[in-house]
XYZ file of C-alpha atoms in Angstrom:
316
model
C 97.796 122.307 72.146
C 99.903 120.600 68.885
C 103.351 118.434 71.233
C 102.482 117.033 74.719
C 105.074 114.453 76.971
C 103.821 112.433 79.642
C 106.970 111.385 82.090
C 105.621 108.045 83.274
C 103.626 105.637 81.627
C 101.975 103.543 84.265
C 98.508 103.675 85.287
C 97.705 107.053 85.152
C 100.102 107.675 82.420
C 98.885 105.521 80.086
C 95.663 106.778 80.610
C 96.515 110.491 79.523
C 98.487 109.354 76.911
C 96.218 106.695 75.072
C 93.254 109.426 75.274
C 95.512 112.243 73.980
C 96.684 110.735 70.867
C 93.167 109.301 70.141
C 92.184 112.913 70.271
C 94.959 113.934 67.590
C 97.608 115.597 69.284
C 101.334 114.962 69.093
C 102.095 112.425 72.348
C 105.803 111.338 73.333
C 105.958 108.956 76.249
C 109.130 109.114 78.576
C 110.377 105.858 81.101
C 112.892 104.301 82.801
C 115.589 102.022 80.572
C 114.249 99.276 81.703
C 110.391 99.453 80.067
C 111.103 100.021 76.968
C 111.851 96.050 76.537
C 108.335 95.825 77.040
C 107.333 98.806 74.450
C 105.822 97.002 71.333
C 105.896 99.647 68.308
C 105.228 102.776 70.317
C 101.405 101.243 71.085
C 99.257 101.740 74.193
C 96.192 100.188 75.381
C 92.843 101.079 78.033
C 90.418 99.492 78.777
C 87.435 99.541 81.248
C 84.740 101.762 82.419
C 85.877 104.508 79.855
C 85.361 101.552 76.912
C 88.764 99.869 74.628
C 91.465 102.413 73.796
C 94.415 102.099 71.455
C 97.282 104.668 70.627
C 100.414 104.621 68.776
C 102.629 107.282 70.690
C 105.218 109.150 68.894
C 108.391 107.801 70.675
C 108.084 106.344 73.615
C 112.205 106.657 74.873
C 113.963 106.634 78.062
C 116.229 109.425 77.084
C 115.830 112.961 76.627
C 118.246 113.504 73.959
C 115.516 112.397 71.647
C 112.996 114.951 72.948
C 115.268 118.390 73.116
C 114.514 119.618 69.773
C 110.809 119.471 70.455
C 108.461 122.588 71.778
C 106.054 120.644 74.197
C 103.004 122.615 75.145
C 102.249 120.162 78.030
C 104.157 118.028 80.387
C 102.003 115.896 82.337
C 104.291 114.423 85.427
C 102.635 110.881 86.010
C 105.322 109.190 87.767
C 105.595 107.582 91.686
C 105.466 111.040 94.100
C 109.566 109.275 95.298
C 110.626 109.976 91.855
C 109.229 113.473 91.387
C 112.245 115.640 91.886
C 114.796 113.382 89.924
C 112.291 113.268 86.959
C 111.525 117.012 87.149
C 115.550 117.653 87.073
C 115.963 115.356 83.974
C 113.184 117.627 82.203
C 114.585 120.459 82.934
C 116.169 120.544 79.247
C 112.991 119.958 77.666
C 110.860 123.070 79.447
C 110.605 125.674 77.150
C 109.085 129.311 77.278
C 105.818 128.170 76.921
C 105.269 124.920 78.498
C 103.198 124.218 81.432
C 103.910 120.821 83.661
C 101.449 119.028 85.220
C 101.820 117.205 88.323
C 99.423 113.983 88.896
C 101.145 112.031 92.152
C 99.287 111.323 95.252
C 99.856 112.879 98.358
C 102.512 116.221 99.643
C 105.395 117.339 98.601
C 105.004 117.626 94.806
C 104.255 120.872 94.105
C 106.563 122.094 96.875
C 109.666 119.840 94.863
C 108.524 120.758 91.427
C 109.151 124.508 92.313
C 112.240 124.186 93.626
C 113.759 123.833 89.963
C 110.398 125.420 87.946
C 108.917 128.692 87.864
C 105.993 128.076 89.716
C 103.537 129.932 87.605
C 104.437 127.309 85.057
C 103.099 124.245 86.980
C 100.278 122.924 87.627
C 98.203 120.631 89.981
C 96.368 117.896 88.563
C 93.442 116.123 91.319
C 93.407 112.007 90.006
C 90.789 110.496 91.557
C 89.753 107.803 88.847
C 90.919 104.244 89.745
C 93.114 102.664 87.173
C 95.875 99.520 87.258
C 98.117 98.104 84.949
C 97.107 94.188 83.511
C 100.449 94.587 81.589
C 102.935 97.521 80.621
C 101.143 99.941 78.954
C 98.263 98.061 79.239
C 95.491 99.931 81.425
C 92.242 98.837 83.136
C 90.193 101.753 84.929
C 88.297 100.372 87.092
C 86.515 103.224 88.983
C 85.756 107.784 88.481
C 85.158 108.858 91.732
C 85.191 112.712 89.971
C 86.509 114.591 87.307
C 90.695 115.313 87.093
C 90.568 118.698 88.950
C 93.026 121.362 87.814
C 94.699 124.228 88.874
C 98.052 126.203 89.676
C 97.947 126.133 93.693
C 98.636 129.854 94.136
C 96.485 131.394 91.648
C 99.799 132.676 89.463
C 98.426 132.279 86.055
C 95.628 133.367 84.552
C 91.952 130.902 84.215
C 92.645 131.203 80.264
C 95.675 129.554 80.534
C 95.088 127.121 83.097
C 91.408 126.142 81.161
C 93.333 125.304 77.589
C 94.786 122.386 79.960
C 91.690 121.471 81.100
C 89.703 121.969 77.961
C 92.712 119.665 76.246
C 92.608 117.042 78.366
C 88.617 117.241 78.855
C 87.811 117.158 75.049
C 90.120 114.011 74.751
C 87.606 112.189 76.621
C 88.908 112.133 80.668
C 86.286 114.329 82.639
C 88.291 117.089 83.950
C 87.301 120.862 85.161
C 88.919 124.091 86.696
C 89.407 124.658 90.581
C 90.332 127.841 91.889
C 91.155 126.166 94.899
C 93.349 122.349 93.806
C 95.441 123.385 96.743
C 91.915 122.072 98.944
C 91.152 119.966 96.357
C 94.647 117.942 96.554
C 94.064 117.689 100.626
C 90.557 116.554 100.125
C 92.422 113.303 98.412
C 95.237 113.145 100.465
C 92.955 112.647 103.191
C 90.685 109.994 101.205
C 94.085 109.112 100.782
C 95.937 108.459 104.075
C 92.389 106.886 105.560
C 92.406 103.825 102.718
C 95.522 103.063 101.311
C 97.433 102.064 104.090
C 94.825 100.342 105.754
C 93.012 98.548 102.634
C 97.153 97.377 101.181
C 97.780 96.316 104.892
C 94.813 94.111 105.381
C 94.112 93.080 101.364
C 91.019 94.367 101.240
C 88.918 97.190 99.439
C 87.323 100.011 101.025
C 83.791 99.332 101.189
C 85.609 96.289 103.634
C 87.304 98.744 105.811
C 83.843 100.955 105.824
C 82.009 97.776 107.005
C 84.208 96.674 110.080
C 84.382 98.522 113.088
C 88.118 98.469 113.982
C 89.072 99.312 110.663
C 86.410 102.694 110.560
C 87.434 103.715 113.874
C 90.919 103.765 112.713
C 90.276 105.860 109.756
C 89.078 107.962 112.074
C 91.891 108.743 114.190
C 93.604 108.965 110.995
C 91.286 111.394 109.656
C 91.552 113.601 113.379
C 95.659 113.985 113.231
C 95.387 115.122 109.905
C 92.934 117.921 110.414
C 95.411 119.019 113.650
C 98.456 118.414 111.239
C 96.464 120.915 108.986
C 95.538 123.433 111.626
C 99.059 123.730 113.829
C 100.562 123.951 109.681
C 97.932 126.561 109.180
C 96.857 124.618 106.180
C 93.526 125.279 104.691
C 90.730 122.644 104.042
C 87.618 121.978 102.780
C 86.084 121.022 105.662
C 85.656 123.067 108.747
C 86.374 120.392 110.814
C 86.754 116.281 110.990
C 83.062 115.459 112.183
C 82.187 117.005 108.295
C 84.669 115.213 106.372
C 84.094 111.946 108.206
C 80.357 112.390 106.777
C 81.000 112.769 103.727
C 83.630 110.441 103.311
C 82.088 107.458 104.481
C 78.181 108.454 102.966
C 79.983 109.814 99.466
C 83.176 109.021 98.705
C 83.481 105.504 99.793
C 80.537 104.222 98.170
C 81.029 104.340 94.560
C 84.209 102.951 95.051
C 83.785 100.534 97.891
C 85.219 97.991 95.505
C 88.313 99.310 95.013
C 91.456 97.909 95.875
C 94.370 100.796 96.356
C 97.399 100.921 94.034
C 99.423 100.645 97.321
C 97.943 97.195 97.800
C 99.358 96.116 93.976
C 102.601 98.011 94.819
C 102.758 95.686 97.771
C 101.963 92.701 95.630
C 104.011 93.785 93.200
C 107.499 94.223 96.111
C 107.015 97.714 94.949
C 107.787 100.520 96.533
C 104.882 102.867 97.762
C 103.936 106.319 98.267
C 103.494 106.201 102.230
C 106.142 108.889 102.502
C 104.290 111.147 100.775
C 100.759 110.281 102.154
C 100.933 109.605 106.270
C 104.488 109.788 106.198
C 104.393 113.400 105.029
C 101.740 114.367 107.570
C 104.472 112.561 110.684
C 106.978 114.609 109.054
C 104.496 117.833 109.044
C 103.612 117.491 112.617
C 106.732 116.545 114.053
C 107.909 119.726 112.174
C 105.564 121.833 114.552
C 106.195 119.412 117.681
C 103.031 116.709 117.569
C 103.715 113.650 116.244
C 100.203 112.358 114.863
C 100.595 108.539 116.048
C 98.384 106.968 114.282
C 99.484 107.957 110.967
C 103.271 107.096 112.943
C 102.547 103.166 113.066
C 100.634 102.880 109.729
C 103.431 104.800 108.402
C 105.633 102.548 109.811
C 103.639 99.299 108.835
C 103.638 99.728 105.658
C 107.743 100.492 105.584
C 108.315 97.241 107.437
C 105.728 95.285 104.562
C 107.844 97.245 101.904
C 111.190 95.846 103.520
C 110.111 92.525 104.237
C 108.539 92.599 100.377
C 110.688 94.413 98.503
C 114.098 92.093 99.564
C 112.205 88.756 99.001
């Protein structure tokens, strides 16, 4: 793939853009206006468990006018989930017949939103489960990697070789990646993981491991997971697990231990006075439940607590 655009150069977008540029692709960055003041010679930095990396992008801009004449093979969308719709509408003029869109955001609803504006056969989902935080604008630090970036077309509307082309591009750049025929199920694995851990870690200001080791927080996480399984069942959403107990066993024994020292991005969002992605996580579970006449009360409570903290911190 020759030309790649990364939309949103936050903690995740910076990693993708840096590694892909190091791999000799033409890489461009699209950011919000107020981020441009922090751009230094179009250069990005990544540190952490994958080593030290530095790359100068071909261009970082906030407007699409500078990008309209470029035939992008791949556009990676790495904005926060609440910016997905605005972002998709903005990049529509940049999407050419052969362009593929890779959505890398957290939570539920990004594919559904994007497919309102873009042919579904052009959209790929990427389940990202490496932990990254910004040290400063355009400078990311990778803290942990729990699994490959799993990439696929949710409804299998693309030939495998087209998806594998994207997978190989990212993998050859040095980011662990693999193809998934059931990427929607894989994404729901992460939704379960994030809904159980992120808001509690943010509210209580503690790591994933601390949540697991505490009886009270473990009981709350169990209830969050139980409700998500019920919501999925009522909405005919197929998960990778037959029942919540099977998932909990994996969650506590295999998933949390490698990330036990990790703090959720939601924690850093609140500390920085930023809006969180709660609406695409526990908030989305609440909406999906309400749509079928079921109120998932623990997820509802967690969502409202995060929203209260958001309002309080953003105002201050």
